[in-house]
PDB file of N, CA and C in Angstrom:
ATOM      1  N   MET D 786     -42.574  69.758  -4.549  1.00  0.00           N
ATOM      2  CA  MET D 786     -43.661  68.820  -5.063  1.00  0.00           C
ATOM      3  C   MET D 786     -43.376  68.451  -6.176  1.00  0.00           C
ATOM      4  N   HIS D 787     -43.628  67.084  -6.584  1.00  0.00           N
ATOM      5  CA  HIS D 787     -43.780  66.509  -7.950  1.00  0.00           C
ATOM      6  C   HIS D 787     -45.252  66.452  -8.489  1.00  0.00           C
ATOM      7  N   ASN D 788     -45.218  66.063 -10.058  1.00  0.00           N
ATOM      8  CA  ASN D 788     -46.326  65.831 -10.418  1.00  0.00           C
ATOM      9  C   ASN D 788     -45.912  64.429 -11.321  1.00  0.00           C
ATOM     10  N   TYR D 789     -47.320  63.807 -10.875  1.00  0.00           N
ATOM     11  CA  TYR D 789     -47.299  62.232 -11.632  1.00  0.00           C
ATOM     12  C   TYR D 789     -48.492  62.285 -12.251  1.00  0.00           C
ATOM     13  N   PHE D 790     -49.056  61.479 -12.915  1.00  0.00           N
ATOM     14  CA  PHE D 790     -50.415  61.537 -13.611  1.00  0.00           C
ATOM     15  C   PHE D 790     -50.692  59.989 -13.936  1.00  0.00           C
ATOM     16  N   VAL D 791     -51.652  59.831 -13.730  1.00  0.00           N
ATOM     17  CA  VAL D 791     -52.481  58.292 -14.230  1.00  0.00           C
ATOM     18  C   VAL D 791     -53.578  58.858 -15.293  1.00  0.00           C
ATOM     19  N   TYR D 792     -53.550  58.390 -16.340  1.00  0.00           N
ATOM     20  CA  TYR D 792     -54.313  58.682 -17.237  1.00  0.00           C
ATOM     21  C   TYR D 792     -55.108  57.510 -18.066  1.00  0.00           C
ATOM     22  N   ILE D 793     -56.153  57.920 -18.434  1.00  0.00           N
ATOM     23  CA  ILE D 793     -56.835  56.914 -19.198  1.00  0.00           C
ATOM     24  C   ILE D 793     -57.264  57.394 -20.759  1.00  0.00           C
ATOM     25  N   LEU D 794     -57.187  56.676 -21.794  1.00  0.00           N
ATOM     26  CA  LEU D 794     -57.284  57.420 -22.963  1.00  0.00           C
ATOM     27  C   LEU D 794     -58.288  56.171 -23.591  1.00  0.00           C
ATOM     28  N   GLU D 795     -59.224  56.957 -24.276  1.00  0.00           N
ATOM     29  CA  GLU D 795     -60.134  56.160 -25.078  1.00  0.00           C
ATOM     30  C   GLU D 795     -59.627  55.871 -26.680  1.00  0.00           C
ATOM     31  N   CYS D 796     -59.534  54.804 -27.452  1.00  0.00           N
ATOM     32  CA  CYS D 796     -58.950  54.622 -28.434  1.00  0.00           C
ATOM     33  C   CYS D 796     -60.150  54.965 -29.633  1.00  0.00           C
ATOM     34  N   SER D 797     -59.902  54.940 -31.136  1.00  0.00           N
ATOM     35  CA  SER D 797     -60.758  54.917 -31.856  1.00  0.00           C
ATOM     36  C   SER D 797     -61.776  53.966 -31.831  1.00  0.00           C
ATOM     37  N   ASP D 798     -61.097  52.660 -31.397  1.00  0.00           N
ATOM     38  CA  ASP D 798     -61.809  51.362 -31.589  1.00  0.00           C
ATOM     39  C   ASP D 798     -62.467  51.162 -30.261  1.00  0.00           C
ATOM     40  N   LYS D 799     -62.870  52.344 -29.576  1.00  0.00           N
ATOM     41  CA  LYS D 799     -63.587  52.485 -28.129  1.00  0.00           C
ATOM     42  C   LYS D 799     -62.813  51.605 -26.893  1.00  0.00           C
ATOM     43  N   SER D 800     -61.636  50.979 -27.116  1.00  0.00           N
ATOM     44  CA  SER D 800     -60.779  50.349 -26.131  1.00  0.00           C
ATOM     45  C   SER D 800     -60.230  51.406 -25.336  1.00  0.00           C
ATOM     46  N   TYR D 801     -59.762  50.952 -23.899  1.00  0.00           N
ATOM     47  CA  TYR D 801     -59.404  52.040 -22.939  1.00  0.00           C
ATOM     48  C   TYR D 801     -57.624  51.797 -22.843  1.00  0.00           C
ATOM     49  N   TYR D 802     -57.153  52.721 -22.615  1.00  0.00           N
ATOM     50  CA  TYR D 802     -55.643  52.332 -22.275  1.00  0.00           C
ATOM     51  C   TYR D 802     -55.128  53.221 -21.192  1.00  0.00           C
ATOM     52  N   THR D 803     -54.480  52.932 -20.143  1.00  0.00           N
ATOM     53  CA  THR D 803     -54.169  53.486 -18.827  1.00  0.00           C
ATOM     54  C   THR D 803     -52.717  53.403 -18.701  1.00  0.00           C
ATOM     55  N   GLY D 804     -51.909  54.702 -18.742  1.00  0.00           N
ATOM     56  CA  GLY D 804     -50.723  54.767 -18.475  1.00  0.00           C
ATOM     57  C   GLY D 804     -50.803  55.705 -17.229  1.00  0.00           C
ATOM     58  N   VAL D 805     -49.247  56.158 -17.119  1.00  0.00           N
ATOM     59  CA  VAL D 805     -48.418  56.607 -16.045  1.00  0.00           C
ATOM     60  C   VAL D 805     -47.580  57.577 -16.546  1.00  0.00           C
ATOM     61  N   THR D 806     -47.850  58.964 -16.190  1.00  0.00           N
ATOM     62  CA  THR D 806     -46.339  59.859 -16.656  1.00  0.00           C
ATOM     63  C   THR D 806     -46.079  60.993 -15.836  1.00  0.00           C
ATOM     64  N   ASN D 807     -44.875  61.616 -15.936  1.00  0.00           N
ATOM     65  CA  ASN D 807     -44.788  63.019 -15.072  1.00  0.00           C
ATOM     66  C   ASN D 807     -45.051  64.140 -15.708  1.00  0.00           C
ATOM     67  N   ASP D 808     -45.181  63.875 -17.366  1.00  0.00           N
ATOM     68  CA  ASP D 808     -45.905  65.076 -17.925  1.00  0.00           C
ATOM     69  C   ASP D 808     -46.719  64.704 -18.637  1.00  0.00           C
ATOM     70  N   LEU D 809     -48.078  65.022 -18.375  1.00  0.00           N
ATOM     71  CA  LEU D 809     -49.438  64.527 -18.947  1.00  0.00           C
ATOM     72  C   LEU D 809     -49.373  65.010 -20.396  1.00  0.00           C
ATOM     73  N   GLU D 810     -49.107  66.650 -20.579  1.00  0.00           N
ATOM     74  CA  GLU D 810     -49.279  67.339 -21.858  1.00  0.00           C
ATOM     75  C   GLU D 810     -48.031  66.780 -22.928  1.00  0.00           C
ATOM     76  N   VAL D 811     -46.942  66.632 -22.519  1.00  0.00           N
ATOM     77  CA  VAL D 811     -46.092  65.770 -23.420  1.00  0.00           C
ATOM     78  C   VAL D 811     -46.539  64.592 -23.803  1.00  0.00           C
ATOM     79  N   ARG D 812     -47.030  63.536 -22.719  1.00  0.00           N
ATOM     80  CA  ARG D 812     -47.034  62.436 -22.946  1.00  0.00           C
ATOM     81  C   ARG D 812     -48.312  62.289 -23.936  1.00  0.00           C
ATOM     82  N   LEU D 813     -49.304  63.029 -23.971  1.00  0.00           N
ATOM     83  CA  LEU D 813     -50.667  63.150 -24.879  1.00  0.00           C
ATOM     84  C   LEU D 813     -50.205  63.298 -26.443  1.00  0.00           C
ATOM     85  N   LEU D 814     -49.264  64.369 -26.537  1.00  0.00           N
ATOM     86  CA  LEU D 814     -48.715  64.411 -27.742  1.00  0.00           C
ATOM     87  C   LEU D 814     -47.978  63.255 -28.444  1.00  0.00           C
ATOM     88  N   GLN D 815     -47.325  62.632 -27.747  1.00  0.00           N
ATOM     89  CA  GLN D 815     -46.182  61.636 -28.056  1.00  0.00           C
ATOM     90  C   GLN D 815     -47.264  60.740 -28.490  1.00  0.00           C
ATOM     91  N   HIS D 816     -48.370  60.358 -28.035  1.00  0.00           N
ATOM     92  CA  HIS D 816     -49.690  59.074 -28.073  1.00  0.00           C
ATOM     93  C   HIS D 816     -49.850  59.519 -29.369  1.00  0.00           C
ATOM     94  N   GLU D 817     -50.567  60.731 -29.564  1.00  0.00           N
ATOM     95  CA  GLU D 817     -51.355  61.298 -30.451  1.00  0.00           C
ATOM     96  C   GLU D 817     -50.465  61.484 -31.782  1.00  0.00           C
ATOM     97  N   ASN D 818     -49.237  61.707 -31.927  1.00  0.00           N
ATOM     98  CA  ASN D 818     -48.525  61.756 -33.127  1.00  0.00           C
ATOM     99  C   ASN D 818     -47.776  60.270 -33.273  1.00  0.00           C
ATOM    100  N   GLY D 819     -48.294  59.208 -32.524  1.00  0.00           N
ATOM    101  CA  GLY D 819     -47.462  57.873 -32.798  1.00  0.00           C
ATOM    102  C   GLY D 819     -46.272  57.807 -32.567  1.00  0.00           C
ATOM    103  N   ASP D 820     -45.585  58.383 -31.702  1.00  0.00           N
ATOM    104  CA  ASP D 820     -44.306  58.362 -31.686  1.00  0.00           C
ATOM    105  C   ASP D 820     -43.504  56.922 -31.723  1.00  0.00           C
ATOM    106  N   ASP D 821     -44.341  55.762 -31.367  1.00  0.00           N
ATOM    107  CA  ASP D 821     -44.071  54.500 -31.246  1.00  0.00           C
ATOM    108  C   ASP D 821     -45.074  53.698 -32.088  1.00  0.00           C
ATOM    109  N   PRO D 822     -44.295  53.057 -33.041  1.00  0.00           N
ATOM    110  CA  PRO D 822     -45.344  52.305 -34.121  1.00  0.00           C
ATOM    111  C   PRO D 822     -45.563  50.903 -33.339  1.00  0.00           C
ATOM    112  N   LEU D 823     -44.884  50.800 -32.872  1.00  0.00           N
ATOM    113  CA  LEU D 823     -45.339  49.360 -32.108  1.00  0.00           C
ATOM    114  C   LEU D 823     -46.272  49.193 -31.180  1.00  0.00           C
ATOM    115  N   SER D 824     -46.292  50.462 -30.366  1.00  0.00           N
ATOM    116  CA  SER D 824     -47.453  50.795 -29.324  1.00  0.00           C
ATOM    117  C   SER D 824     -49.098  50.509 -29.415  1.00  0.00           C
ATOM    118  N   TYR D 825     -49.419  49.889 -28.565  1.00  0.00           N
ATOM    119  CA  TYR D 825     -50.903  49.250 -28.484  1.00  0.00           C
ATOM    120  C   TYR D 825     -51.879  50.348 -29.360  1.00  0.00           C
ATOM    121  N   LYS D 826     -51.632  51.611 -29.191  1.00  0.00           N
ATOM    122  CA  LYS D 826     -52.048  53.119 -29.220  1.00  0.00           C
ATOM    123  C   LYS D 826     -52.076  53.419 -30.834  1.00  0.00           C
ATOM    124  N   TYR D 827     -50.986  52.979 -31.483  1.00  0.00           N
ATOM    125  CA  TYR D 827     -50.736  53.562 -32.633  1.00  0.00           C
ATOM    126  C   TYR D 827     -51.735  53.737 -33.802  1.00  0.00           C
ATOM    127  N   PHE D 828     -52.107  52.443 -33.971  1.00  0.00           N
ATOM    128  CA  PHE D 828     -53.255  52.171 -35.158  1.00  0.00           C
ATOM    129  C   PHE D 828     -54.762  52.368 -34.640  1.00  0.00           C
ATOM    130  N   ARG D 829     -54.796  52.614 -33.312  1.00  0.00           N
ATOM    131  CA  ARG D 829     -55.900  53.022 -32.744  1.00  0.00           C
ATOM    132  C   ARG D 829     -56.451  54.478 -32.324  1.00  0.00           C
ATOM    133  N   ARG D 830     -55.518  55.477 -33.188  1.00  0.00           N
ATOM    134  CA  ARG D 830     -55.742  56.751 -33.036  1.00  0.00           C
ATOM    135  C   ARG D 830     -56.626  57.475 -33.971  1.00  0.00           C
ATOM    136  N   PRO D 831     -57.349  58.326 -33.675  1.00  0.00           N
ATOM    137  CA  PRO D 831     -57.309  59.379 -32.637  1.00  0.00           C
ATOM    138  C   PRO D 831     -57.638  58.806 -31.303  1.00  0.00           C
ATOM    139  N   LEU D 832     -57.311  59.523 -30.204  1.00  0.00           N
ATOM    140  CA  LEU D 832     -57.400  59.112 -29.005  1.00  0.00           C
ATOM    141  C   LEU D 832     -57.863  60.417 -28.062  1.00  0.00           C
ATOM    142  N   THR D 833     -58.994  59.891 -27.083  1.00  0.00           N
ATOM    143  CA  THR D 833     -59.476  61.007 -26.222  1.00  0.00           C
ATOM    144  C   THR D 833     -58.978  60.927 -24.742  1.00  0.00           C
ATOM    145  N   LEU D 834     -58.741  61.988 -24.408  1.00  0.00           N
ATOM    146  CA  LEU D 834     -58.303  61.547 -22.835  1.00  0.00           C
ATOM    147  C   LEU D 834     -59.842  61.665 -22.116  1.00  0.00           C
ATOM    148  N   ARG D 835     -59.951  60.698 -21.270  1.00  0.00           N
ATOM    149  CA  ARG D 835     -61.133  60.408 -20.646  1.00  0.00           C
ATOM    150  C   ARG D 835     -61.007  60.797 -19.284  1.00  0.00           C
ATOM    151  N   TYR D 836     -59.901  60.453 -18.799  1.00  0.00           N
ATOM    152  CA  TYR D 836     -59.686  60.644 -17.049  1.00  0.00           C
ATOM    153  C   TYR D 836     -58.217  61.138 -16.879  1.00  0.00           C
ATOM    154  N   TRP D 837     -58.044  61.812 -15.731  1.00  0.00           N
ATOM    155  CA  TRP D 837     -56.502  61.724 -15.398  1.00  0.00           C
ATOM    156  C   TRP D 837     -56.573  61.969 -14.084  1.00  0.00           C
ATOM    157  N   GLN D 838     -55.378  61.830 -13.235  1.00  0.00           N
ATOM    158  CA  GLN D 838     -55.606  62.074 -11.863  1.00  0.00           C
ATOM    159  C   GLN D 838     -53.801  62.040 -11.441  1.00  0.00           C
ATOM    160  N   ARG D 839     -53.851  63.856 -10.675  1.00  0.00           N
ATOM    161  CA  ARG D 839     -52.327  64.062 -10.189  1.00  0.00           C
ATOM    162  C   ARG D 839     -51.845  63.081  -8.960  1.00  0.00           C
ATOM    163  N   PHE D 840     -50.683  62.719  -9.020  1.00  0.00           N
ATOM    164  CA  PHE D 840     -50.311  62.237  -7.683  1.00  0.00           C
ATOM    165  C   PHE D 840     -48.813  63.367  -7.349  1.00  0.00           C
ATOM    166  N   ASP D 841     -48.265  63.100  -6.035  1.00  0.00           N
ATOM    167  CA  ASP D 841     -47.367  63.649  -5.921  1.00  0.00           C
ATOM    168  C   ASP D 841     -46.220  62.667  -5.682  1.00  0.00           C
ATOM    169  N   TYR D 842     -46.564  61.405  -5.214  1.00  0.00           N
ATOM    170  CA  TYR D 842     -45.276  60.341  -5.478  1.00  0.00           C
ATOM    171  C   TYR D 842     -45.431  59.311  -6.560  1.00  0.00           C
ATOM    172  N   ILE D 843     -44.434  58.967  -7.143  1.00  0.00           N
ATOM    173  CA  ILE D 843     -44.709  58.080  -8.491  1.00  0.00           C
ATOM    174  C   ILE D 843     -45.197  56.618  -7.660  1.00  0.00           C
ATOM    175  N   GLU D 844     -44.712  56.320  -6.562  1.00  0.00           N
ATOM    176  CA  GLU D 844     -45.054  54.896  -6.026  1.00  0.00           C
ATOM    177  C   GLU D 844     -46.870  54.826  -6.182  1.00  0.00           C
ATOM    178  N   HIS D 845     -47.095  56.242  -5.512  1.00  0.00           N
ATOM    179  CA  HIS D 845     -48.923  56.062  -5.836  1.00  0.00           C
ATOM    180  C   HIS D 845     -49.466  56.131  -6.952  1.00  0.00           C
ATOM    181  N   ALA D 846     -49.098  56.716  -8.016  1.00  0.00           N
ATOM    182  CA  ALA D 846     -49.470  56.868  -9.145  1.00  0.00           C
ATOM    183  C   ALA D 846     -49.200  55.419  -9.870  1.00  0.00           C
ATOM    184  N   ILE D 847     -48.114  54.527  -9.508  1.00  0.00           N
ATOM    185  CA  ILE D 847     -48.031  53.403 -10.471  1.00  0.00           C
ATOM    186  C   ILE D 847     -48.602  52.263  -9.480  1.00  0.00           C
ATOM    187  N   GLU D 848     -49.264  52.559  -8.487  1.00  0.00           N
ATOM    188  CA  GLU D 848     -50.155  51.661  -7.394  1.00  0.00           C
ATOM    189  C   GLU D 848     -51.461  51.631  -8.059  1.00  0.00           C
ATOM    190  N   PHE D 849     -52.126  53.042  -7.874  1.00  0.00           N
ATOM    191  CA  PHE D 849     -53.210  53.396  -8.755  1.00  0.00           C
ATOM    192  C   PHE D 849     -53.308  52.706 -10.393  1.00  0.00           C
ATOM    193  N   GLU D 850     -52.545  53.009 -11.066  1.00  0.00           N
ATOM    194  CA  GLU D 850     -52.477  52.728 -12.202  1.00  0.00           C
ATOM    195  C   GLU D 850     -52.786  51.047 -12.347  1.00  0.00           C
ATOM    196  N   LYS D 851     -51.904  50.287 -12.015  1.00  0.00           N
ATOM    197  CA  LYS D 851     -51.896  48.996 -11.834  1.00  0.00           C
ATOM    198  C   LYS D 851     -53.197  48.443 -11.035  1.00  0.00           C
ATOM    199  N   GLN D 852     -53.987  49.174 -10.227  1.00  0.00           N
ATOM    200  CA  GLN D 852     -55.485  49.010  -9.978  1.00  0.00           C
ATOM    201  C   GLN D 852     -56.195  49.119 -10.912  1.00  0.00           C
ATOM    202  N   VAL D 853     -55.999  50.239 -11.391  1.00  0.00           N
ATOM    203  CA  VAL D 853     -57.232  50.551 -12.641  1.00  0.00           C
ATOM    204  C   VAL D 853     -57.132  50.130 -13.639  1.00  0.00           C
ATOM    205  N   LYS D 854     -55.794  49.290 -14.375  1.00  0.00           N
ATOM    206  CA  LYS D 854     -55.392  48.391 -15.448  1.00  0.00           C
ATOM    207  C   LYS D 854     -56.316  47.146 -14.927  1.00  0.00           C
ATOM    208  N   GLY D 855     -56.512  46.878 -13.908  1.00  0.00           N
ATOM    209  CA  GLY D 855     -57.314  45.369 -13.681  1.00  0.00           C
ATOM    210  C   GLY D 855     -58.926  45.677 -13.473  1.00  0.00           C
ATOM    211  N   TRP D 856     -59.433  46.744 -13.451  1.00  0.00           N
ATOM    212  CA  TRP D 856     -61.076  47.087 -13.644  1.00  0.00           C
ATOM    213  C   TRP D 856     -61.516  46.979 -14.760  1.00  0.00           C
ATOM    214  N   SER D 857     -62.658  46.400 -14.629  1.00  0.00           N
ATOM    215  CA  SER D 857     -63.673  46.225 -15.700  1.00  0.00           C
ATOM    216  C   SER D 857     -63.693  47.751 -16.492  1.00  0.00           C
ATOM    217  N   ARG D 858     -64.388  47.614 -17.936  1.00  0.00           N
ATOM    218  CA  ARG D 858     -64.846  48.489 -18.526  1.00  0.00           C
ATOM    219  C   ARG D 858     -65.729  49.648 -17.732  1.00  0.00           C
ATOM    220  N   LYS D 859     -66.924  48.723 -17.217  1.00  0.00           N
ATOM    221  CA  LYS D 859     -68.012  49.249 -16.304  1.00  0.00           C
ATOM    222  C   LYS D 859     -67.329  50.207 -15.203  1.00  0.00           C
ATOM    223  N   LYS D 860     -66.392  49.751 -14.761  1.00  0.00           N
ATOM    224  CA  LYS D 860     -65.777  50.443 -13.597  1.00  0.00           C
ATOM    225  C   LYS D 860     -65.179  51.566 -13.868  1.00  0.00           C
ATOM    226  N   LYS D 861     -64.269  51.313 -15.291  1.00  0.00           N
ATOM    227  CA  LYS D 861     -63.381  52.388 -15.673  1.00  0.00           C
ATOM    228  C   LYS D 861     -64.428  53.650 -16.119  1.00  0.00           C
ATOM    229  N   GLU D 862     -65.676  53.417 -16.647  1.00  0.00           N
ATOM    230  CA  GLU D 862     -66.591  54.484 -16.957  1.00  0.00           C
ATOM    231  C   GLU D 862     -67.248  54.990 -15.984  1.00  0.00           C
ATOM    232  N   ALA D 863     -67.329  54.373 -14.765  1.00  0.00           N
ATOM    233  CA  ALA D 863     -67.988  54.976 -13.480  1.00  0.00           C
ATOM    234  C   ALA D 863     -66.822  56.052 -12.755  1.00  0.00           C
ATOM    235  N   LEU D 864     -65.411  55.675 -12.825  1.00  0.00           N
ATOM    236  CA  LEU D 864     -64.483  56.430 -12.785  1.00  0.00           C
ATOM    237  C   LEU D 864     -64.604  57.470 -13.429  1.00  0.00           C
ATOM    238  N   PHE D 865     -64.877  57.619 -14.786  1.00  0.00           N
ATOM    239  CA  PHE D 865     -64.945  58.746 -15.749  1.00  0.00           C
ATOM    240  C   PHE D 865     -65.986  59.983 -15.013  1.00  0.00           C
ATOM    241  N   ASN D 866     -67.075  59.299 -14.609  1.00  0.00           N
ATOM    242  CA  ASN D 866     -67.978  59.978 -14.027  1.00  0.00           C
ATOM    243  C   ASN D 866     -68.105  60.512 -12.396  1.00  0.00           C
ATOM    244  N   GLU D 867     -66.940  59.938 -11.910  1.00  0.00           N
ATOM    245  CA  GLU D 867     -66.573  60.201 -10.422  1.00  0.00           C
ATOM    246  C   GLU D 867     -67.811  59.520  -9.484  1.00  0.00           C
ATOM    247  N   ASP D 868     -68.485  58.504 -10.062  1.00  0.00           N
ATOM    248  CA  ASP D 868     -69.585  57.850  -9.280  1.00  0.00           C
ATOM    249  C   ASP D 868     -68.814  56.770  -8.572  1.00  0.00           C
ATOM    250  N   TRP D 869     -68.331  57.169  -7.386  1.00  0.00           N
ATOM    251  CA  TRP D 869     -67.925  56.065  -6.222  1.00  0.00           C
ATOM    252  C   TRP D 869     -68.848  55.176  -6.085  1.00  0.00           C
ATOM    253  N   ASN D 870     -69.997  55.528  -5.730  1.00  0.00           N
ATOM    254  CA  ASN D 870     -71.200  54.725  -5.354  1.00  0.00           C
ATOM    255  C   ASN D 870     -71.214  53.267  -6.334  1.00  0.00           C
ATOM    256  N   GLU D 871     -70.902  53.613  -7.565  1.00  0.00           N
ATOM    257  CA  GLU D 871     -71.031  52.771  -8.598  1.00  0.00           C
ATOM    258  C   GLU D 871     -69.558  51.718  -8.647  1.00  0.00           C
ATOM    259  N   ILE D 872     -68.496  52.427  -8.243  1.00  0.00           N
ATOM    260  CA  ILE D 872     -67.276  51.757  -8.377  1.00  0.00           C
ATOM    261  C   ILE D 872     -67.302  50.788  -7.060  1.00  0.00           C
ATOM    262  N   LYS D 873     -67.834  51.213  -6.221  1.00  0.00           N
ATOM    263  CA  LYS D 873     -67.977  50.397  -4.917  1.00  0.00           C
ATOM    264  C   LYS D 873     -68.838  49.003  -5.172  1.00  0.00           C
ATOM    265  N   ARG D 874     -69.918  49.471  -5.701  1.00  0.00           N
ATOM    266  CA  ARG D 874     -71.072  48.536  -5.970  1.00  0.00           C
ATOM    267  C   ARG D 874     -70.343  47.388  -6.895  1.00  0.00           C
ATOM    268  N   LEU D 875     -69.728  47.900  -7.821  1.00  0.00           N
ATOM    269  CA  LEU D 875     -68.860  47.154  -8.880  1.00  0.00           C
ATOM    270  C   LEU D 875     -68.179  46.393  -8.316  1.00  0.00           C
ATOM    271  N   SER D 876     -67.185  46.681  -7.270  1.00  0.00           N
ATOM    272  CA  SER D 876     -66.179  46.052  -6.474  1.00  0.00           C
ATOM    273  C   SER D 876     -66.689  45.036  -5.535  1.00  0.00           C
ATOM    274  N   ASN D 877     -67.861  45.024  -4.988  1.00  0.00           N
ATOM    275  CA  ASN D 877     -68.529  44.143  -4.359  1.00  0.00           C
ATOM    276  C   ASN D 877     -68.937  43.192  -4.994  1.00  0.00           C
ATOM    277  N   LEU D 878     -69.377  43.319  -6.197  1.00  0.00           N
ATOM    278  CA  LEU D 878     -69.923  42.218  -7.372  1.00  0.00           C
ATOM    279  C   LEU D 878     -68.769  41.007  -7.652  1.00  0.00           C
ATOM    280  N   LYS D 879     -67.571  41.886  -7.745  1.00  0.00           N
ATOM    281  CA  LYS D 879     -66.669  40.967  -8.096  1.00  0.00           C
ATOM    282  C   LYS D 879     -66.028  40.138  -7.024  1.00  0.00           C
ATOM    283  N   LYS D 880     -66.301  40.490  -5.773  1.00  0.00           N
ATOM    284  CA  LYS D 880     -66.010  39.809  -4.661  1.00  0.00           C
ATOM    285  C   LYS D 880     -66.717  38.663  -4.530  1.00  0.00           C
ATOM    286  N   LYS D 881     -67.942  38.561  -4.842  1.00  0.00           N
ATOM    287  CA  LYS D 881     -68.881  37.574  -4.754  1.00  0.00           C
ATOM    288  C   LYS D 881     -68.611  36.096  -5.412  1.00  0.00           C
TER     289      LYS D 881
END
């Protein structure tokens, strides 16, 4: 069994960053330490982990990451609260 994670970070400017990794703890340390000065998050530290989900298959994690990256701020915040009714409601609004 493998571990892959989709995660959402809240940056100091209140923006959200969504990523995927096979080692959540190490990846969070890399983000917080600013290992890549060219990254979106470098000047937006400190970062707060708002959400994560584990997957067995990298394909599923990447698919979910791409899906979430397209979501509105409100929809991501509903995900933080695991408010599936609100996620569905917001999805239906977009379709109209």
